[in-house]
Amino acid sequence: METRRLVWLMALVFSIILLVQSFELPYGYDLSNLLSFGKSQVTSVSSFPTIGASNNTESVELNKNMAPEKVREKNGYKKPPESNYTSATASSNSSLDNLWLKNVVPAASNINEVKNPNIITPRVSLPLPPLDSPNNITSPQYISVNRSTPFASPMGIDTVLKNGLIGRNIPPPVNPASIIKTPTKKRRFKGPPAVVVPISTMNDMLIQSRVSYKSTKPHWPSKVDHELLNAKAQIENTPMMEKDPHIYVDLYRNYSAFIRSYALMEQTLKIYIYSEGEKPIFHQSELSGIYASEGWFMKQLEENTHFVTKNPNKAHLFYLPFSSRLLEETLYVPNSHSHKNLVQYLSSYLHNITTKYRFWNRTGGADHFLVACHDWAPSETSRIMRNCIRSLCNADVKGGGFQFTKDVSLPETYIRSPQNPLKDLGGEPPSKREILGFFAGKMHGYLRPILLNEWENKDPDLKIFGKLREVKGEMRYIEYMKSSKYCISAKGYEVYSPRVVEAIFYECVPVIISDNYVPPFFESLNWESFAVIVLEKDIPDLKKILLSIPEKRYLEMQQRVKQVQKHFLWHSRPQKYDAFHMILHSIWDTRISQMRPTQR
């Protein structure tokens, strides 16, 4: 009797669950979804269904800002039969509406036709050549590409079409290597670093690394090695300049060495740019937004006739012309929490150029460089491009694999107007800067909530806000920057922030609160002479730290900010000592420091 009661009780509970689920879950998701919760599901190209009566399946851009139900209402959607779509299990906080939109994917008929506006733009898997066999397509490796963007495979769209890999009603065969797995775990953001490296220690690390760094010995000699060694000797033997009537010499680690190195760069440096790689990821730049530095650099280098050479045998450096921002924007599968296909794509590109050219193999990539500003660039390049000189916005000396004498810190510059990158440059004179300290921003990462909890609305001298809404009659973000003595740059998800360069742009002394962040142009500039570095643990003492700086010292720092400003500016046409030349000099200087006399 007890057993029978237990069975009846279990059956009753089971029935209640099914009943509740039928009311709560949209589109008839049944118990199988609950039982599969937490497992990785897959969506492969062989399972792409067809929506609607027409066999001509087309695509349109999906407005990502529009609510799913509005998208369906606008496009006249009707819920398809459950057998006509595939689903992937999302994390516990993912909405099933979004899940439906991202996984209802029509079958391909003709990638170039656009007739039916009622089809959501799909992401499909397209093959790339395996790294060990570029001509073997029997076991394809897959990347995910949004059909609404130009195809960017190193193989080229013509090659793909020629091999019948897309453009057919019958998708290519699927094997285990081609399946895109979608993990369900939530993204884990970094917490406070276990080890904190103060800027004084970074200074020592930089000096020590330049003495002890073991560079890759070239497999065969080249004239360019001799030229680099000669330049290094000239820089090291430059007499020390202690004073200059026109500039604050202590803005720089070694002003005379910097000036000599810069002059030799302009006189000597030649760069070869690989022509391989297709847009949008290669040879295309994004000139606005917070990742614009990599785009402006790419654009201005590819248009340059002074540094660029078409003869690779004369090149001291080789540029890998890809955009880390457009790589993510084009290939990342939303909510997949995986960069694997992005790394795979870069690996395929690298395989193509290393099999076509011999230059990478001469130094193992040590004379190659990349310029990348996206958060993920360090992890995406850490293995396949580990010997390259990497110019990175995300310059984390402890958590991001950043290495002195091999990597350089790239300034993250928020370009609001590509037509006029110098719009709103400058700010109020010191006498009119009545706000002691200012910060405003979204609550990204663990640090900013701590800053706001400690100082938001706590002190009239510190204007600390979350995301600042522009309200008529109230000060705007830029006006706060222009009217503050100190502009606070608190890290978000990663160590870097556009506020560092913004502060300099608006002639405000930057206050960097980001443990282990290597500031831009660290090998050349003496950041302690014009910026305030505050450890994260000292946020409660922020006002005390700022008030402890004498007025004379503040005025000196503010004048130095105005002098160093030229190194962070982007001009429509490059100018001497501007951001373009400073990034190039960081890379040149790093390559020079790697050279050893035994390489003659």
Tab-separated table of C-alpha atoms in Angstrom, residues 8-364:
chain	number	residue	atom	x	y	z
A	8	TRP	CA	0.412	7.720	-7.188
A	9	LEU	CA	2.036	10.705	-5.485
A	10	MET	CA	4.887	10.759	-8.034
A	11	ALA	CA	2.398	10.517	-10.895
A	12	LEU	CA	0.407	13.419	-9.446
A	13	VAL	CA	3.535	15.622	-9.133
A	14	PHE	CA	4.569	14.685	-12.674
A	15	SER	CA	1.132	15.674	-13.993
A	16	ILE	CA	1.224	19.011	-12.174
A	17	ILE	CA	4.647	19.794	-13.672
A	18	LEU	CA	3.374	19.087	-17.185
A	19	LEU	CA	0.271	21.182	-16.563
A	20	VAL	CA	2.234	24.151	-15.218
A	21	GLN	CA	4.725	23.874	-18.058
A	22	SER	CA	1.999	23.965	-20.700
A	23	PHE	CA	0.884	27.349	-19.337
A	24	GLU	CA	4.315	28.827	-18.598
A	25	LEU	CA	6.469	27.834	-21.596
A	26	PRO	CA	5.762	29.352	-25.020
A	27	TYR	CA	5.398	27.408	-28.248
A	28	GLY	CA	4.763	24.076	-26.606
A	29	TYR	CA	8.257	23.357	-25.245
A	30	ASP	CA	7.724	20.114	-23.418
A	31	LEU	CA	9.431	18.028	-20.794
A	32	SER	CA	12.340	17.151	-23.071
A	33	ASN	CA	13.526	20.748	-22.745
A	34	LEU	CA	13.484	20.534	-18.985
A	35	LEU	CA	15.252	17.197	-18.957
A	36	SER	CA	17.931	18.494	-21.332
A	37	PHE	CA	18.513	21.667	-19.323
A	38	GLY	CA	22.195	22.287	-18.657
A	39	LYS	CA	23.391	20.049	-21.479
A	40	SER	CA	25.165	21.307	-24.600
A	41	GLN	CA	22.916	21.133	-27.647
A	42	VAL	CA	24.034	21.418	-31.259
A	43	THR	CA	22.685	22.943	-34.401
A	44	SER	CA	24.280	21.649	-37.584
A	45	VAL	CA	23.844	22.696	-41.187
A	46	SER	CA	22.106	19.444	-42.066
A	47	SER	CA	19.188	20.319	-39.808
A	48	PHE	CA	18.394	23.750	-41.275
A	49	PRO	CA	14.623	23.707	-41.997
A	50	THR	CA	12.581	25.738	-44.441
A	51	ILE	CA	10.086	28.363	-43.294
A	52	GLY	CA	7.127	29.406	-45.413
A	53	ALA	CA	5.632	28.052	-48.621
A	54	SER	CA	8.353	29.274	-50.964
A	55	ASN	CA	11.446	27.214	-51.666
A	56	ASN	CA	13.416	30.375	-52.418
A	57	THR	CA	14.729	31.168	-48.938
A	58	GLU	CA	16.036	34.669	-48.537
A	59	SER	CA	17.525	36.788	-45.708
A	60	VAL	CA	17.143	40.217	-44.217
A	61	GLU	CA	18.911	42.037	-41.395
A	62	LEU	CA	17.448	41.347	-37.989
A	63	ASN	CA	17.063	44.445	-35.858
A	64	LYS	CA	18.892	43.343	-32.736
A	65	ASN	CA	17.395	46.152	-30.713
A	66	MET	CA	13.826	45.111	-31.442
A	67	ALA	CA	11.977	42.784	-29.110
A	68	PRO	CA	11.455	39.283	-30.573
A	69	GLU	CA	7.675	39.532	-30.594
A	70	LYS	CA	7.888	42.878	-32.438
A	71	VAL	CA	10.181	41.341	-35.054
A	72	ARG	CA	7.734	38.521	-35.658
A	73	GLU	CA	4.780	40.935	-35.725
A	74	LYS	CA	6.551	43.267	-38.155
A	75	ASN	CA	7.534	40.469	-40.497
A	76	GLY	CA	4.178	38.688	-40.348
A	77	TYR	CA	5.452	35.618	-38.590
A	78	LYS	CA	3.305	32.715	-37.606
A	79	LYS	CA	4.653	30.110	-35.295
A	80	PRO	CA	5.872	27.207	-37.460
A	81	PRO	CA	5.102	23.605	-36.543
A	82	GLU	CA	7.465	22.336	-33.937
A	83	SER	CA	8.953	19.842	-36.386
A	84	ASN	CA	10.028	22.704	-38.678
A	85	TYR	CA	12.619	24.249	-36.449
A	86	THR	CA	15.535	23.253	-34.273
A	87	SER	CA	16.323	24.600	-30.848
A	88	ALA	CA	19.406	24.944	-28.724
A	89	THR	CA	19.299	25.006	-24.963
A	90	ALA	CA	20.384	28.342	-23.522
A	91	SER	CA	21.530	29.306	-20.070
A	92	SER	CA	19.014	29.629	-17.283
A	93	ASN	CA	18.573	33.362	-17.762
A	94	SER	CA	18.120	33.235	-21.579
A	95	SER	CA	14.638	34.000	-22.836
A	96	LEU	CA	12.949	31.323	-24.942
A	97	ASP	CA	11.783	34.044	-27.338
A	98	ASN	CA	15.384	34.985	-28.087
A	99	LEU	CA	16.262	31.320	-28.307
A	100	TRP	CA	13.565	30.814	-30.950
A	101	LEU	CA	14.792	33.773	-33.020
A	102	LYS	CA	18.407	32.658	-32.985
A	103	ASN	CA	17.797	29.055	-33.963
A	104	VAL	CA	14.948	29.126	-36.470
A	105	VAL	CA	17.207	28.968	-39.501
A	106	PRO	CA	15.996	28.511	-43.094
A	107	ALA	CA	17.742	26.302	-45.623
A	108	ALA	CA	20.004	27.964	-48.201
A	109	SER	CA	18.952	28.157	-51.832
A	110	ASN	CA	20.797	31.137	-53.287
A	111	ILE	CA	22.978	33.294	-51.065
A	112	ASN	CA	22.786	36.318	-53.347
A	113	GLU	CA	19.009	36.550	-53.797
A	114	VAL	CA	16.934	38.842	-51.602
A	115	LYS	CA	13.224	38.608	-52.327
A	116	ASN	CA	11.325	37.470	-49.288
A	117	PRO	CA	11.570	39.917	-46.336
A	118	ASN	CA	10.002	37.440	-43.916
A	119	ILE	CA	13.082	35.356	-43.261
A	120	ILE	CA	15.458	35.977	-40.376
A	121	THR	CA	19.125	36.314	-41.289
A	122	PRO	CA	20.718	32.955	-40.471
A	123	ARG	CA	24.171	32.077	-39.329
A	124	VAL	CA	25.535	29.096	-41.202
A	125	SER	CA	28.601	26.915	-40.960
A	126	LEU	CA	31.074	27.291	-43.798
A	127	PRO	CA	34.211	25.178	-44.194
A	128	LEU	CA	37.801	26.345	-43.999
A	129	PRO	CA	40.793	24.274	-45.075
A	130	PRO	CA	42.355	22.165	-42.277
A	131	LEU	CA	45.651	23.573	-41.046
A	132	ASP	CA	47.621	20.475	-41.954
A	133	SER	CA	46.163	20.026	-45.423
A	134	PRO	CA	44.966	23.168	-47.257
A	135	ASN	CA	43.619	21.219	-50.215
A	136	ASN	CA	41.698	18.613	-48.273
A	137	ILE	CA	38.023	19.459	-47.869
A	138	THR	CA	36.776	15.972	-47.073
A	139	SER	CA	36.835	16.746	-43.340
A	140	PRO	CA	36.019	20.452	-43.246
A	141	GLN	CA	36.616	22.717	-40.290
A	142	TYR	CA	33.737	25.103	-39.770
A	143	ILE	CA	33.298	28.713	-38.891
A	144	SER	CA	30.048	30.560	-38.398
A	145	VAL	CA	29.293	33.401	-40.793
A	146	ASN	CA	26.293	35.714	-40.914
A	147	ARG	CA	25.017	35.689	-44.495
A	148	SER	CA	24.014	39.342	-44.222
A	149	THR	CA	27.701	40.342	-44.121
A	150	PRO	CA	30.261	39.879	-46.921
A	151	PHE	CA	31.912	36.487	-46.772
A	152	ALA	CA	35.379	36.762	-45.299
A	153	SER	CA	37.011	33.364	-45.694
A	154	PRO	CA	40.668	33.280	-46.736
A	155	MET	CA	39.457	30.799	-49.379
A	156	GLY	CA	37.226	33.447	-50.930
A	157	ILE	CA	33.530	33.223	-51.755
A	158	ASP	CA	34.234	32.154	-55.343
A	159	THR	CA	36.219	29.149	-54.164
A	160	VAL	CA	33.462	28.147	-51.789
A	161	LEU	CA	30.788	28.415	-54.480
A	162	LYS	CA	32.965	26.533	-56.957
A	163	ASN	CA	33.243	23.606	-54.585
A	164	GLY	CA	29.491	23.556	-54.126
A	165	LEU	CA	29.733	24.234	-50.407
A	166	ILE	CA	26.895	26.754	-50.367
A	167	GLY	CA	24.216	27.834	-52.809
A	168	ARG	CA	22.594	24.390	-52.923
A	169	ASN	CA	19.339	23.197	-51.477
A	170	ILE	CA	21.192	20.200	-50.062
A	171	PRO	CA	23.642	21.199	-47.332
A	172	PRO	CA	27.110	19.610	-47.112
A	173	PRO	CA	27.475	16.381	-45.118
A	174	VAL	CA	27.966	16.739	-41.404
A	175	ASN	CA	30.619	15.001	-39.388
A	176	PRO	CA	31.513	15.406	-35.696
A	177	ALA	CA	34.241	17.950	-36.471
A	178	SER	CA	31.708	20.259	-38.135
A	179	ILE	CA	29.254	20.542	-35.253
A	180	ILE	CA	29.065	23.867	-33.484
A	181	LYS	CA	28.560	23.225	-29.791
A	182	THR	CA	26.789	25.870	-27.758
A	183	PRO	CA	27.764	25.756	-24.084
A	184	THR	CA	25.070	26.751	-21.646
A	185	LYS	CA	27.175	28.134	-18.819
A	186	LYS	CA	27.062	31.834	-18.111
A	187	ARG	CA	29.984	34.109	-18.942
A	188	ARG	CA	32.256	34.487	-15.958
A	189	PHE	CA	33.733	37.923	-15.559
A	190	LYS	CA	37.058	38.532	-13.911
A	191	GLY	CA	37.179	39.395	-10.246
A	192	PRO	CA	39.942	41.255	-8.399
A	193	PRO	CA	43.425	40.063	-9.432
A	194	ALA	CA	45.127	37.636	-7.095
A	195	VAL	CA	48.458	39.430	-7.582
A	196	VAL	CA	48.748	43.220	-7.918
A	197	VAL	CA	51.700	44.704	-9.788
A	198	PRO	CA	52.179	48.410	-8.937
A	199	ILE	CA	53.493	50.741	-11.629
A	200	SER	CA	56.909	50.970	-9.938
A	201	THR	CA	57.269	47.203	-10.348
A	202	MET	CA	56.154	47.459	-13.986
A	203	ASN	CA	58.972	49.950	-14.556
A	204	ASP	CA	61.459	47.409	-13.207
A	205	MET	CA	59.872	44.613	-15.257
A	206	LEU	CA	60.230	46.636	-18.442
A	207	ILE	CA	63.926	47.336	-17.846
A	208	GLN	CA	64.676	43.774	-16.780
A	209	SER	CA	62.833	42.222	-19.719
A	210	ARG	CA	64.816	44.297	-22.199
A	211	VAL	CA	68.024	42.927	-20.739
A	212	SER	CA	66.999	39.292	-20.344
A	213	TYR	CA	64.568	38.734	-23.239
A	214	LYS	CA	65.654	35.868	-25.482
A	215	SER	CA	64.640	36.697	-29.012
A	216	THR	CA	64.081	34.130	-31.727
A	217	LYS	CA	67.253	33.587	-33.721
A	218	PRO	CA	66.568	33.927	-37.466
A	219	HIS	CA	66.927	30.717	-39.438
A	220	TRP	CA	68.879	32.583	-42.091
A	221	PRO	CA	70.555	36.031	-42.084
A	222	SER	CA	69.129	39.128	-43.697
A	223	LYS	CA	70.322	42.670	-44.394
A	224	VAL	CA	67.401	44.037	-42.356
A	225	ASP	CA	68.829	42.474	-39.172
A	226	HIS	CA	72.056	44.390	-39.669
A	227	GLU	CA	70.083	47.636	-40.154
A	228	LEU	CA	68.104	47.081	-36.948
A	229	LEU	CA	71.251	46.332	-34.944
A	230	ASN	CA	72.880	49.518	-36.224
A	231	ALA	CA	69.800	51.517	-35.210
A	232	LYS	CA	69.853	49.932	-31.754
A	233	ALA	CA	73.501	50.870	-31.249
A	234	GLN	CA	72.834	54.479	-32.242
A	235	ILE	CA	69.886	54.757	-29.843
A	236	GLU	CA	71.823	53.277	-26.919
A	237	ASN	CA	74.746	55.662	-27.504
A	238	THR	CA	72.606	58.808	-27.667
A	239	PRO	CA	73.765	61.422	-25.104
A	240	MET	CA	71.295	61.993	-22.275
A	241	MET	CA	69.317	65.234	-22.576
A	242	GLU	CA	68.252	66.580	-19.198
A	243	LYS	CA	66.569	69.837	-20.236
A	244	ASP	CA	64.718	71.263	-23.199
A	245	PRO	CA	63.224	74.775	-23.155
A	246	HIS	CA	60.256	73.699	-25.272
A	247	ILE	CA	59.109	70.531	-23.508
A	248	TYR	CA	58.928	68.768	-20.151
A	249	VAL	CA	61.715	66.244	-20.620
A	250	ASP	CA	60.534	64.079	-17.722
A	251	LEU	CA	57.328	63.276	-19.638
A	252	TYR	CA	59.503	60.544	-21.169
A	253	ARG	CA	61.572	57.737	-19.739
A	254	ASN	CA	64.539	58.886	-21.799
A	255	TYR	CA	63.694	61.866	-23.977
A	256	SER	CA	66.925	61.885	-25.984
A	257	ALA	CA	66.650	58.145	-26.752
A	258	PHE	CA	63.012	58.604	-27.762
A	259	ILE	CA	63.811	61.461	-30.168
A	260	ARG	CA	66.707	59.511	-31.701
A	261	SER	CA	64.676	56.334	-32.020
A	262	TYR	CA	61.796	58.204	-33.652
A	263	ALA	CA	64.136	59.837	-36.183
A	264	LEU	CA	65.730	56.490	-37.058
A	265	MET	CA	62.284	54.957	-37.478
A	266	GLU	CA	61.319	57.584	-40.042
A	267	GLN	CA	64.659	57.147	-41.789
A	268	THR	CA	64.884	53.338	-41.778
A	269	LEU	CA	61.644	51.444	-41.142
A	270	LYS	CA	59.965	49.511	-43.947
A	271	ILE	CA	56.808	47.434	-43.485
A	272	TYR	CA	55.305	44.766	-45.693
A	273	ILE	CA	51.513	44.342	-45.578
A	274	TYR	CA	50.124	40.965	-46.623
A	275	SER	CA	47.570	41.370	-49.404
A	276	GLU	CA	45.825	38.127	-48.431
A	277	GLY	CA	42.596	38.153	-46.444
A	278	GLU	CA	39.201	39.445	-47.487
A	279	LYS	CA	36.895	42.108	-46.141
A	280	PRO	CA	35.304	42.760	-43.728
A	281	ILE	CA	37.805	41.170	-41.324
A	282	PHE	CA	40.920	42.019	-43.322
A	283	HIS	CA	41.810	45.342	-44.932
A	284	GLN	CA	38.693	47.037	-43.593
A	285	SER	CA	38.604	49.459	-40.714
A	286	GLU	CA	35.979	50.679	-38.272
A	287	LEU	CA	36.655	54.375	-37.716
A	288	SER	CA	34.180	55.179	-34.931
A	289	GLY	CA	33.421	53.847	-31.482
A	290	ILE	CA	35.668	52.648	-28.678
A	291	TYR	CA	37.691	50.208	-30.827
A	292	ALA	CA	38.544	52.794	-33.493
A	293	SER	CA	42.306	52.827	-32.766
A	294	GLU	CA	42.917	49.595	-34.647
A	295	GLY	CA	40.796	50.848	-37.546
A	296	TRP	CA	42.517	54.203	-37.858
A	297	PHE	CA	45.928	52.570	-37.666
A	298	MET	CA	45.031	50.053	-40.387
A	299	LYS	CA	43.617	52.737	-42.659
A	300	GLN	CA	46.548	55.108	-42.304
A	301	LEU	CA	49.210	52.411	-42.653
A	302	GLU	CA	47.641	50.925	-45.776
A	303	GLU	CA	47.491	54.410	-47.310
A	304	ASN	CA	51.086	55.172	-46.329
A	305	THR	CA	53.801	55.381	-48.987
A	306	HIS	CA	56.734	56.254	-46.717
A	307	PHE	CA	56.869	53.200	-44.431
A	308	VAL	CA	55.179	50.581	-46.619
A	309	THR	CA	57.214	48.540	-49.101
A	310	LYS	CA	56.014	46.116	-51.748
A	311	ASN	CA	59.289	44.203	-51.539
A	312	PRO	CA	59.096	41.861	-48.535
A	313	ASN	CA	62.847	41.239	-48.656
A	314	LYS	CA	63.386	44.866	-47.593
A	315	ALA	CA	60.854	44.774	-44.764
A	316	HIS	CA	61.888	45.079	-41.123
A	317	LEU	CA	58.321	44.293	-39.998
A	318	PHE	CA	55.331	42.445	-41.438
A	319	TYR	CA	51.775	43.602	-40.674
A	320	LEU	CA	48.881	41.162	-40.196
A	321	PRO	CA	46.002	43.405	-41.390
A	322	PHE	CA	42.985	42.071	-39.521
A	323	SER	CA	40.469	43.816	-37.293
A	324	SER	CA	39.782	42.100	-33.976
A	325	ARG	CA	36.558	44.107	-33.707
A	326	LEU	CA	35.217	43.021	-37.103
A	327	LEU	CA	36.389	39.460	-36.456
A	328	GLU	CA	34.088	39.335	-33.429
A	329	GLU	CA	31.258	41.204	-35.134
A	330	THR	CA	31.291	38.962	-38.221
A	331	LEU	CA	31.969	35.480	-36.852
A	332	TYR	CA	30.981	35.297	-33.195
A	333	VAL	CA	27.923	33.128	-32.571
A	334	PRO	CA	25.692	35.067	-30.137
A	335	ASN	CA	25.463	33.496	-26.672
A	336	SER	CA	27.920	30.730	-27.588
A	337	HIS	CA	30.516	32.075	-25.113
A	338	SER	CA	33.174	30.566	-27.356
A	339	HIS	CA	35.936	32.165	-29.437
A	340	LYS	CA	37.018	28.854	-30.935
A	341	ASN	CA	35.764	29.548	-34.443
A	342	LEU	CA	37.414	32.994	-34.410
A	343	VAL	CA	40.767	31.467	-33.488
A	344	GLN	CA	40.225	28.776	-36.117
A	345	TYR	CA	39.607	31.428	-38.728
A	346	LEU	CA	42.840	33.276	-37.865
A	347	SER	CA	44.706	29.960	-37.827
A	348	SER	CA	43.542	29.222	-41.337
A	349	TYR	CA	44.616	32.682	-42.503
A	350	LEU	CA	48.026	32.261	-40.883
A	351	HIS	CA	48.401	28.835	-42.468
A	352	ASN	CA	47.706	30.348	-45.871
A	353	ILE	CA	50.390	33.026	-45.627
A	354	THR	CA	53.007	30.751	-44.040
A	355	THR	CA	52.611	28.192	-46.816
A	356	LYS	CA	52.667	30.869	-49.530
A	357	TYR	CA	55.561	32.924	-48.095
A	358	ARG	CA	58.736	32.053	-46.201
A	359	PHE	CA	59.029	35.237	-44.134
A	360	TRP	CA	57.153	34.050	-41.042
A	361	ASN	CA	59.360	30.966	-40.838
A	362	ARG	CA	62.599	32.996	-40.801
A	363	THR	CA	61.921	34.354	-37.297
A	364	GLY	CA	58.956	32.263	-36.164
